């Protein structure tokens, strides 16, 4: 579990650390104003969403380790091509290949899902999200520190060594062959039979075991949309509210929710894995409060406070979604499940990026956080509804 999470961390370093520097990369490729930065930022995400379900099904058929290795090598090839591209067209093609050939997160989850289940799998998924948060925090710092000696553009080629290293480490791992991975009679059963299974009577844990896939996908989309929509224009919002704020402070404010996850995720998992619906509802509430606070915060302490509230929502949401996903993985082919889940996650990120750009253009940098607030508030009701019915039944008895 820790080896797979470590491989994902090093492989995602370039994928998460270099896109913030597109405005510096594109002028070298003939786009002096970097007008294509917004579009190219989401290109890997779009094509990653398209490819994830396909690679997930292939992993179930041909082996999860083999497809995880393919994902790492695909990233290495695309990073090399991006680092040596000499035009916008070639660089765009490399980003397209990064999306299509990558998919290390879904591949890693599929590998783990074939051997683990229940709390062990949800803990592994929580650890994987921690690896993503750690890369998101530390990668831009490293890339920025290397920039005086090597341009971010050429760093793509240099950082290709990281997924290559991860591929070598994966070669030493065994094939993921848990009991669930060799149960075709269960995996091939219709989803309707599993999704309509009678829920248990324990509040919280009961609702998790009865969560249909379509509900899981919808919750994943709404969660990613409501959190990611605040990312693109956060620095602009900080500059508007606190003119003259240094880039270092802006970077710390950006990283606070992810640091919150790194510090508290395992404790949150321990507290909420029996009641993930409750934790997820609280997570959406914290996200709504945190994003709404961005709209009115006008001082550094206030912005710090609302970023921490958003971090609490981010942590609760990611952890509890991992618990729900682990429960849905019981009796299902893990590659296909996590590939499809990754599709809806990336679709939420793409939709959030588009909504943030449109809102910022018409109403300024506060519009994206208010849009995210509305989506989070709307999602609280269907998330918490399954918790109400068992309580109503117990009260009537």
CSV table of C-alpha atoms in Angstrom, one decimal:
chain,number,residue,atom,x,y,z
A,1,UNK,CA,0.0,0.0,0.0
A,2,UNK,CA,2.8,2.5,1.0
A,3,UNK,CA,4.9,1.5,-2.0
A,4,UNK,CA,2.0,2.1,-4.5
A,5,UNK,CA,1.2,5.5,-2.8
A,6,UNK,CA,4.9,6.4,-3.0
A,7,UNK,CA,5.1,5.6,-6.7
A,8,UNK,CA,2.0,7.7,-7.3
A,9,UNK,CA,3.5,10.6,-5.4
A,10,UNK,CA,6.8,10.7,-7.5
A,11,UNK,CA,5.0,10.1,-10.7
A,12,UNK,CA,2.4,12.9,-10.2
A,13,UNK,CA,5.2,15.4,-9.3
A,14,UNK,CA,5.5,16.8,-12.8
A,15,UNK,CA,1.8,16.4,-13.6
A,16,UNK,CA,0.8,18.6,-10.7
A,17,UNK,CA,3.8,20.8,-10.2
A,18,UNK,CA,4.3,22.1,-13.8
A,19,UNK,CA,0.9,23.2,-15.0
A,20,UNK,CA,0.9,26.3,-12.7
A,21,UNK,CA,3.9,27.5,-14.8
A,22,UNK,CA,2.2,27.3,-18.2
A,23,UNK,CA,2.2,31.1,-18.3
A,24,UNK,CA,6.0,30.9,-18.3
A,25,UNK,CA,6.3,27.9,-20.7
A,26,UNK,CA,4.1,29.1,-23.5
A,27,UNK,CA,6.0,32.3,-24.4
A,28,UNK,CA,9.0,30.0,-25.2
A,29,UNK,CA,6.8,28.1,-27.7
A,30,UNK,CA,5.4,31.1,-29.6
A,31,UNK,CA,2.5,32.3,-27.4
A,32,UNK,CA,3.9,35.5,-25.9
A,33,UNK,CA,0.7,36.3,-23.9
A,34,UNK,CA,0.1,32.7,-22.8
A,35,UNK,CA,-3.5,33.0,-24.0
A,36,UNK,CA,-3.7,29.2,-24.4
A,37,UNK,CA,-2.7,28.5,-20.8
A,38,UNK,CA,-6.3,28.1,-19.5
A,39,UNK,CA,-7.1,25.6,-22.3
A,40,UNK,CA,-3.9,23.6,-22.0
A,41,UNK,CA,-4.3,23.4,-18.2
A,42,UNK,CA,-7.3,21.1,-18.6
A,43,UNK,CA,-6.2,19.2,-21.7
A,44,UNK,CA,-4.6,16.3,-19.7
A,45,UNK,CA,-7.7,16.2,-17.5
A,46,UNK,CA,-10.1,16.0,-20.4
A,47,UNK,CA,-8.3,13.2,-22.1
A,48,UNK,CA,-7.5,11.4,-18.8
A,49,UNK,CA,-11.3,11.3,-18.2
A,50,UNK,CA,-11.9,9.8,-21.6
A,51,UNK,CA,-9.2,7.1,-21.2
A,52,UNK,CA,-9.7,6.1,-17.5
A,53,UNK,CA,-12.7,3.7,-17.9
A,54,UNK,CA,-11.0,2.0,-20.9
A,55,UNK,CA,-7.8,1.4,-19.1
A,56,UNK,CA,-9.7,0.2,-16.0
A,57,UNK,CA,-11.5,-2.4,-18.0
A,58,UNK,CA,-8.2,-3.6,-19.6
A,59,UNK,CA,-6.7,-3.8,-16.1
A,60,UNK,CA,-9.4,-6.2,-15.0
A,61,UNK,CA,-8.9,-8.3,-18.1
A,62,UNK,CA,-5.1,-8.4,-18.4
A,63,UNK,CA,-3.7,-7.6,-15.0
A,64,UNK,CA,-3.7,-4.6,-12.7
A,65,UNK,CA,0.1,-4.5,-12.2
A,66,UNK,CA,0.7,-4.6,-16.0
A,67,UNK,CA,-1.7,-1.7,-16.6
A,68,UNK,CA,-0.2,0.3,-13.6
A,69,UNK,CA,3.2,-0.2,-15.2
A,70,UNK,CA,1.8,1.0,-18.5
A,71,UNK,CA,0.4,4.2,-16.9
A,72,UNK,CA,3.8,5.1,-15.4
A,73,UNK,CA,5.7,4.5,-18.7
A,74,UNK,CA,3.0,6.5,-20.5
A,75,UNK,CA,3.6,9.4,-18.2
A,76,UNK,CA,7.4,9.2,-18.8
A,77,UNK,CA,7.0,9.2,-22.6
A,78,UNK,CA,4.6,12.2,-22.5
A,79,UNK,CA,6.8,14.2,-20.2
A,80,UNK,CA,9.8,13.6,-22.5
A,81,UNK,CA,7.9,14.7,-25.5
A,82,UNK,CA,6.6,17.8,-23.6
A,83,UNK,CA,10.1,18.7,-22.5
A,84,UNK,CA,11.5,18.6,-26.0
A,85,UNK,CA,8.5,20.1,-27.8
A,86,UNK,CA,9.4,23.2,-29.9
A,87,UNK,CA,5.9,24.4,-30.8
A,88,UNK,CA,2.5,24.9,-29.3
A,89,UNK,CA,1.2,22.0,-31.5
A,90,UNK,CA,3.8,19.6,-30.3
A,91,UNK,CA,3.4,20.6,-26.7
A,92,UNK,CA,-0.4,20.2,-26.9
A,93,UNK,CA,0.1,16.7,-28.5
A,94,UNK,CA,2.3,15.8,-25.6
A,95,UNK,CA,-0.3,16.9,-23.0
A,96,UNK,CA,-3.0,14.9,-24.9
A,97,UNK,CA,-0.8,11.9,-24.6
A,98,UNK,CA,-0.2,12.6,-20.9
A,99,UNK,CA,-4.0,12.4,-20.4
A,100,UNK,CA,-4.5,9.3,-22.6
A,101,UNK,CA,-1.5,7.3,-21.5
A,102,UNK,CA,-1.4,8.4,-17.9
A,103,UNK,CA,-4.2,7.5,-15.4
A,104,UNK,CA,-1.8,6.5,-12.6
A,105,UNK,CA,-4.4,7.3,-9.9
A,106,UNK,CA,-7.1,5.1,-11.2
A,107,UNK,CA,-4.6,2.4,-12.1
A,108,UNK,CA,-3.1,2.5,-8.6
A,109,UNK,CA,-6.6,2.3,-7.0
A,110,UNK,CA,-7.5,-0.6,-9.2
A,111,UNK,CA,-4.3,-2.4,-8.2
A,112,UNK,CA,-5.1,-1.9,-4.5
A,113,UNK,CA,-8.8,-2.6,-4.9
A,114,UNK,CA,-8.1,-6.1,-6.2
A,115,UNK,CA,-6.4,-7.2,-3.0
A,116,UNK,CA,-8.1,-5.1,-0.3
A,117,UNK,CA,-11.6,-4.4,0.7
A,118,UNK,CA,-13.6,-2.6,3.4
A,119,UNK,CA,-11.8,-0.4,5.9
A,120,UNK,CA,-8.4,-1.6,4.6
A,121,UNK,CA,-9.2,-0.5,1.1
A,122,UNK,CA,-10.7,2.9,2.3
A,123,UNK,CA,-7.5,3.5,4.3
A,124,UNK,CA,-5.4,2.8,1.2
A,125,UNK,CA,-7.5,5.2,-0.9
A,126,UNK,CA,-7.2,7.8,1.9
A,127,UNK,CA,-3.4,7.3,1.7
A,128,UNK,CA,-3.5,7.7,-2.1
A,129,UNK,CA,-5.3,11.0,-1.7
A,130,UNK,CA,-2.6,12.0,0.8
A,131,UNK,CA,0.0,11.3,-1.9
A,132,UNK,CA,-1.9,13.6,-4.3
A,133,UNK,CA,-2.2,16.4,-1.7
A,134,UNK,CA,1.5,16.1,-0.9
A,135,UNK,CA,2.5,16.4,-4.5
A,136,UNK,CA,0.1,19.3,-5.0
A,137,UNK,CA,1.8,21.1,-2.1
A,138,UNK,CA,5.5,20.4,-2.7
A,139,UNK,CA,5.8,20.0,-6.4
A,140,UNK,CA,5.2,23.7,-7.3
A,141,UNK,CA,7.8,24.7,-4.7
A,142,UNK,CA,10.4,22.4,-6.2
A,143,UNK,CA,9.7,23.5,-9.7
A,144,UNK,CA,9.8,27.1,-8.7
A,145,UNK,CA,13.1,26.5,-6.9
A,146,UNK,CA,14.7,24.9,-10.0
A,147,UNK,CA,13.4,27.6,-12.4
A,148,UNK,CA,16.5,29.9,-12.1
A,149,UNK,CA,18.7,27.0,-13.4
A,150,UNK,CA,16.3,25.1,-15.7
A,151,UNK,CA,13.2,26.5,-17.3
A,152,UNK,CA,9.8,24.8,-16.3
A,153,UNK,CA,9.5,23.8,-20.0
A,154,UNK,CA,12.7,21.7,-19.9
A,155,UNK,CA,11.8,20.4,-16.4
A,156,UNK,CA,9.2,18.2,-18.1
A,157,UNK,CA,12.0,16.2,-19.6
A,158,UNK,CA,14.0,16.1,-16.4
A,159,UNK,CA,11.1,15.0,-14.3
A,160,UNK,CA,10.3,12.2,-16.6
A,161,UNK,CA,12.8,10.3,-14.6
A,162,UNK,CA,10.3,10.1,-11.7
A,163,UNK,CA,7.6,8.0,-13.4
A,164,UNK,CA,10.5,5.8,-14.8
A,165,UNK,CA,11.7,5.3,-11.3
A,166,UNK,CA,8.2,4.5,-10.2
A,167,UNK,CA,7.9,1.9,-13.0
A,168,UNK,CA,11.1,0.2,-11.8
A,169,UNK,CA,9.7,0.0,-8.3
A,170,UNK,CA,6.4,-1.4,-9.5
A,171,UNK,CA,8.3,-4.1,-11.4
A,172,UNK,CA,9.3,-5.4,-7.9
A,173,UNK,CA,5.7,-5.6,-6.6
A,174,UNK,CA,3.6,-8.7,-6.9
A,175,UNK,CA,0.6,-8.9,-9.1
A,176,UNK,CA,-2.5,-7.8,-7.3
A,177,UNK,CA,-4.4,-11.1,-6.9
A,178,UNK,CA,-6.8,-10.8,-4.0
A,179,UNK,CA,-9.8,-13.1,-3.5
A,180,UNK,CA,-12.0,-10.5,-5.1
A,181,UNK,CA,-9.9,-10.3,-8.3
A,182,UNK,CA,-10.7,-13.9,-9.2
A,183,UNK,CA,-14.4,-14.0,-8.7
A,184,UNK,CA,-15.9,-13.6,-12.2
A,185,UNK,CA,-19.3,-14.9,-11.2
A,186,UNK,CA,-19.6,-12.0,-8.8
A,187,UNK,CA,-18.0,-9.4,-11.0
A,188,UNK,CA,-20.2,-10.2,-13.9
A,189,UNK,CA,-23.4,-10.0,-11.9
A,190,UNK,CA,-25.7,-7.1,-12.9
A,191,UNK,CA,-25.1,-3.9,-11.1
A,192,UNK,CA,-28.8,-3.6,-10.4
A,193,UNK,CA,-28.8,-6.6,-8.1
A,194,UNK,CA,-25.9,-5.1,-6.0
A,195,UNK,CA,-27.2,-1.6,-6.0
A,196,UNK,CA,-30.7,-2.5,-4.8
A,197,UNK,CA,-29.5,-4.7,-1.9
A,198,UNK,CA,-31.4,-4.1,1.2
A,199,UNK,CA,-29.7,-1.5,3.4
A,200,UNK,CA,-28.7,-2.4,7.0
A,201,UNK,CA,-30.3,-0.7,9.9
A,202,UNK,CA,-27.2,1.0,11.3
A,203,UNK,CA,-27.3,4.7,10.5
A,204,UNK,CA,-24.3,6.0,8.6
A,205,UNK,CA,-22.7,2.6,7.9
A,206,UNK,CA,-26.0,1.3,6.5
A,207,UNK,CA,-26.3,4.1,4.0
A,208,UNK,CA,-22.7,3.4,2.8
A,209,UNK,CA,-23.4,-0.2,2.0
A,210,UNK,CA,-26.5,0.7,0.0
A,211,UNK,CA,-24.9,3.5,-2.1
A,212,UNK,CA,-25.6,2.8,-5.8
A,213,UNK,CA,-22.8,3.5,-8.2
A,214,UNK,CA,-24.7,6.4,-9.9
A,215,UNK,CA,-25.0,8.1,-6.5
A,216,UNK,CA,-21.3,7.6,-5.8
A,217,UNK,CA,-20.5,9.1,-9.2
A,218,UNK,CA,-22.8,12.1,-8.7
A,219,UNK,CA,-21.3,12.8,-5.2
A,220,UNK,CA,-17.8,12.6,-6.7
A,221,UNK,CA,-18.6,15.0,-9.5
A,222,UNK,CA,-20.3,17.5,-7.1
A,223,UNK,CA,-17.4,17.3,-4.6
A,224,UNK,CA,-14.7,17.8,-7.1
A,225,UNK,CA,-16.6,20.6,-8.8
A,226,UNK,CA,-17.3,22.5,-5.6
A,227,UNK,CA,-13.7,22.3,-4.4
A,228,UNK,CA,-11.7,22.7,-7.6
A,229,UNK,CA,-13.7,25.7,-8.8
A,230,UNK,CA,-11.9,27.9,-6.1
A,231,UNK,CA,-8.4,26.9,-7.3
A,232,UNK,CA,-7.8,28.8,-10.6
A,233,UNK,CA,-8.5,32.4,-9.4
A,234,UNK,CA,-7.6,32.2,-5.7
A,235,UNK,CA,-4.4,34.2,-6.1
A,236,UNK,CA,-6.3,36.9,-8.0
A,237,UNK,CA,-8.9,37.0,-5.2
A,238,UNK,CA,-6.2,37.3,-2.6
A,239,UNK,CA,-4.6,40.2,-4.5
A,240,UNK,CA,-8.0,41.9,-4.8
A,241,UNK,CA,-8.7,41.6,-1.1
A,242,UNK,CA,-5.1,42.1,0.2
A,243,UNK,CA,-3.2,44.2,-2.3
A,244,UNK,CA,0.5,43.8,-2.1
A,245,UNK,CA,0.4,40.3,-0.6
A,246,UNK,CA,3.6,38.3,-1.4
A,247,UNK,CA,3.5,35.3,-3.6
A,248,UNK,CA,4.8,33.2,-0.7
A,249,UNK,CA,1.8,34.1,1.4
A,250,UNK,CA,-0.5,33.4,-1.5
A,251,UNK,CA,1.1,30.0,-1.9
A,252,UNK,CA,0.7,29.2,1.7
A,253,UNK,CA,-3.0,30.1,1.6
A,254,UNK,CA,-3.5,28.0,-1.5
A,255,UNK,CA,-1.8,25.0,0.2
A,256,UNK,CA,-3.6,25.3,3.6
A,257,UNK,CA,-6.6,22.9,2.8
A,258,UNK,CA,-4.2,20.3,1.4
A,259,UNK,CA,-1.9,20.6,4.4
A,260,UNK,CA,-5.0,20.1,6.6
A,261,UNK,CA,-5.7,16.9,4.8
A,262,UNK,CA,-2.2,15.6,5.2
A,263,UNK,CA,-2.3,16.3,9.0
A,264,UNK,CA,-5.8,15.0,9.8
A,265,UNK,CA,-6.9,12.5,7.1
A,266,UNK,CA,-6.1,9.3,9.0
A,267,UNK,CA,-7.8,10.5,12.2
A,268,UNK,CA,-10.8,11.5,10.2
A,269,UNK,CA,-10.9,8.0,8.6
A,270,UNK,CA,-10.8,6.4,12.0
A,271,UNK,CA,-13.7,8.6,13.2
A,272,UNK,CA,-16.0,8.4,10.2
A,273,UNK,CA,-15.4,5.1,8.4
A,274,UNK,CA,-18.5,3.6,10.2
A,275,UNK,CA,-20.6,6.6,9.2
A,276,UNK,CA,-19.3,8.0,5.9
A,277,UNK,CA,-22.6,9.6,4.8
A,278,UNK,CA,-22.6,11.8,7.9
A,279,UNK,CA,-19.0,12.8,7.4
A,280,UNK,CA,-19.7,13.6,3.7
A,281,UNK,CA,-22.7,15.8,4.6
A,282,UNK,CA,-20.5,17.6,7.2
A,283,UNK,CA,-17.8,17.9,4.5
A,284,UNK,CA,-20.1,19.6,2.1
A,285,UNK,CA,-21.4,21.9,4.8
A,286,UNK,CA,-17.8,23.0,5.7
A,287,UNK,CA,-17.0,23.5,2.0
A,288,UNK,CA,-20.1,25.7,1.6
A,289,UNK,CA,-19.1,27.7,4.7
A,290,UNK,CA,-15.5,28.0,3.7
A,291,UNK,CA,-16.2,29.1,0.1
A,292,UNK,CA,-18.9,31.5,1.3
A,293,UNK,CA,-16.3,33.0,3.7
A,294,UNK,CA,-14.0,33.6,0.8
A,295,UNK,CA,-16.6,36.0,-0.6
A,296,UNK,CA,-16.5,38.3,2.5
A,297,UNK,CA,-13.0,37.8,4.0
A,298,UNK,CA,-11.0,41.0,3.8
A,299,UNK,CA,-8.1,40.3,6.1
A,300,UNK,CA,-5.3,37.8,6.3
A,301,UNK,CA,-6.6,36.1,9.5
A,302,UNK,CA,-10.1,35.8,8.0
A,303,UNK,CA,-8.7,34.3,4.8
A,304,UNK,CA,-6.6,31.9,6.8
A,305,UNK,CA,-9.7,30.8,8.8
A,306,UNK,CA,-11.9,30.2,5.8
A,307,UNK,CA,-9.1,28.3,4.1
A,308,UNK,CA,-8.9,26.0,7.2
A,309,UNK,CA,-12.7,25.5,7.1
A,310,UNK,CA,-12.4,24.6,3.5
A,311,UNK,CA,-9.6,22.2,4.4
A,312,UNK,CA,-11.9,20.5,7.0
A,313,UNK,CA,-14.5,20.0,4.2
A,314,UNK,CA,-11.9,18.8,1.8
A,315,UNK,CA,-10.6,16.2,4.3
A,316,UNK,CA,-14.0,15.0,5.3
A,317,UNK,CA,-15.2,14.7,1.7
A,318,UNK,CA,-12.1,12.9,0.3
A,319,UNK,CA,-12.0,10.5,3.2
A,320,UNK,CA,-15.7,9.6,3.2
A,321,UNK,CA,-15.8,9.3,-0.5
A,322,UNK,CA,-13.0,6.8,-0.2
A,323,UNK,CA,-15.0,4.8,2.3
A,324,UNK,CA,-18.1,4.8,0.0
A,325,UNK,CA,-15.9,3.8,-3.0
A,326,UNK,CA,-14.3,1.0,-1.0
A,327,UNK,CA,-17.8,-0.3,-0.1
A,328,UNK,CA,-19.0,-0.1,-3.7
A,329,UNK,CA,-15.9,-2.1,-4.8
A,330,UNK,CA,-17.1,-5.2,-2.9
A,331,UNK,CA,-18.0,-7.8,-5.5
A,332,UNK,CA,-17.1,-5.6,-8.5
A,333,UNK,CA,-14.2,-5.5,-10.9
A,334,UNK,CA,-12.0,-2.8,-9.3
A,335,UNK,CA,-10.3,-1.6,-12.5
A,336,UNK,CA,-13.6,-0.7,-14.1
A,337,UNK,CA,-15.0,0.8,-11.0
A,338,UNK,CA,-12.1,3.1,-10.2
A,339,UNK,CA,-11.6,4.0,-13.9
A,340,UNK,CA,-15.3,5.1,-14.1
A,341,UNK,CA,-14.9,7.0,-10.8
A,342,UNK,CA,-11.9,8.8,-12.2
A,343,UNK,CA,-13.9,9.8,-15.2
A,344,UNK,CA,-16.5,11.6,-13.1
A,345,UNK,CA,-13.8,13.1,-10.9
A,346,UNK,CA,-12.0,14.6,-13.9
A,347,UNK,CA,-15.3,15.6,-15.5
A,348,UNK,CA,-16.1,17.6,-12.3
A,349,UNK,CA,-12.6,19.3,-12.5
A,350,UNK,CA,-13.1,20.3,-16.1
A,351,UNK,CA,-16.6,21.6,-15.5
A,352,UNK,CA,-15.3,23.6,-12.5
A,353,UNK,CA,-12.5,25.1,-14.6
A,354,UNK,CA,-14.9,26.2,-17.3
A,355,UNK,CA,-17.4,27.6,-14.7
A,356,UNK,CA,-14.6,29.4,-12.9
A,357,UNK,CA,-13.3,31.0,-16.1
A,358,UNK,CA,-16.8,32.1,-17.1
A,359,UNK,CA,-17.7,33.4,-13.7
A,360,UNK,CA,-14.4,35.3,-13.3
A,361,UNK,CA,-14.9,36.9,-16.8
A,362,UNK,CA,-18.3,38.3,-16.0
A,363,UNK,CA,-18.4,38.9,-12.2
A,364,UNK,CA,-14.8,38.9,-11.0
A,365,UNK,CA,-12.7,36.4,-8.9
A,366,UNK,CA,-15.3,36.1,-6.1
A,367,UNK,CA,-17.8,34.5,-8.5
A,368,UNK,CA,-16.2,31.0,-8.6
A,369,UNK,CA,-16.2,30.6,-4.8
A,370,UNK,CA,-19.9,31.6,-4.7
A,371,UNK,CA,-20.8,29.1,-7.4
A,372,UNK,CA,-19.0,26.4,-5.5
A,373,UNK,CA,-20.9,27.4,-2.4
A,374,UNK,CA,-24.2,27.0,-4.2
A,375,UNK,CA,-23.3,23.5,-5.5
A,376,UNK,CA,-22.1,22.4,-2.0
A,377,UNK,CA,-25.3,23.6,-0.4
A,378,UNK,CA,-27.5,21.9,-2.9
A,379,UNK,CA,-25.6,18.6,-2.5
A,380,UNK,CA,-26.0,18.5,1.3
A,381,UNK,CA,-29.6,17.5,1.2
A,382,UNK,CA,-29.4,14.4,-1.0
A,383,UNK,CA,-26.2,13.4,0.9
A,384,UNK,CA,-27.8,13.6,4.3
A,385,UNK,CA,-31.3,12.3,3.3
A,386,UNK,CA,-30.4,8.5,3.8
A,387,UNK,CA,-29.4,9.4,7.4
A,388,UNK,CA,-32.9,10.8,8.1
A,389,UNK,CA,-34.9,7.7,7.2
A,390,UNK,CA,-33.3,5.3,9.8
A,391,UNK,CA,-33.7,8.0,12.5
A,392,UNK,CA,-37.3,8.5,11.6
A,393,UNK,CA,-37.9,4.7,11.7
A,394,UNK,CA,-36.3,4.4,15.1
A,395,UNK,CA,-38.3,7.3,16.4
A,396,UNK,CA,-41.6,5.8,15.2
A,397,UNK,CA,-40.7,2.5,16.9
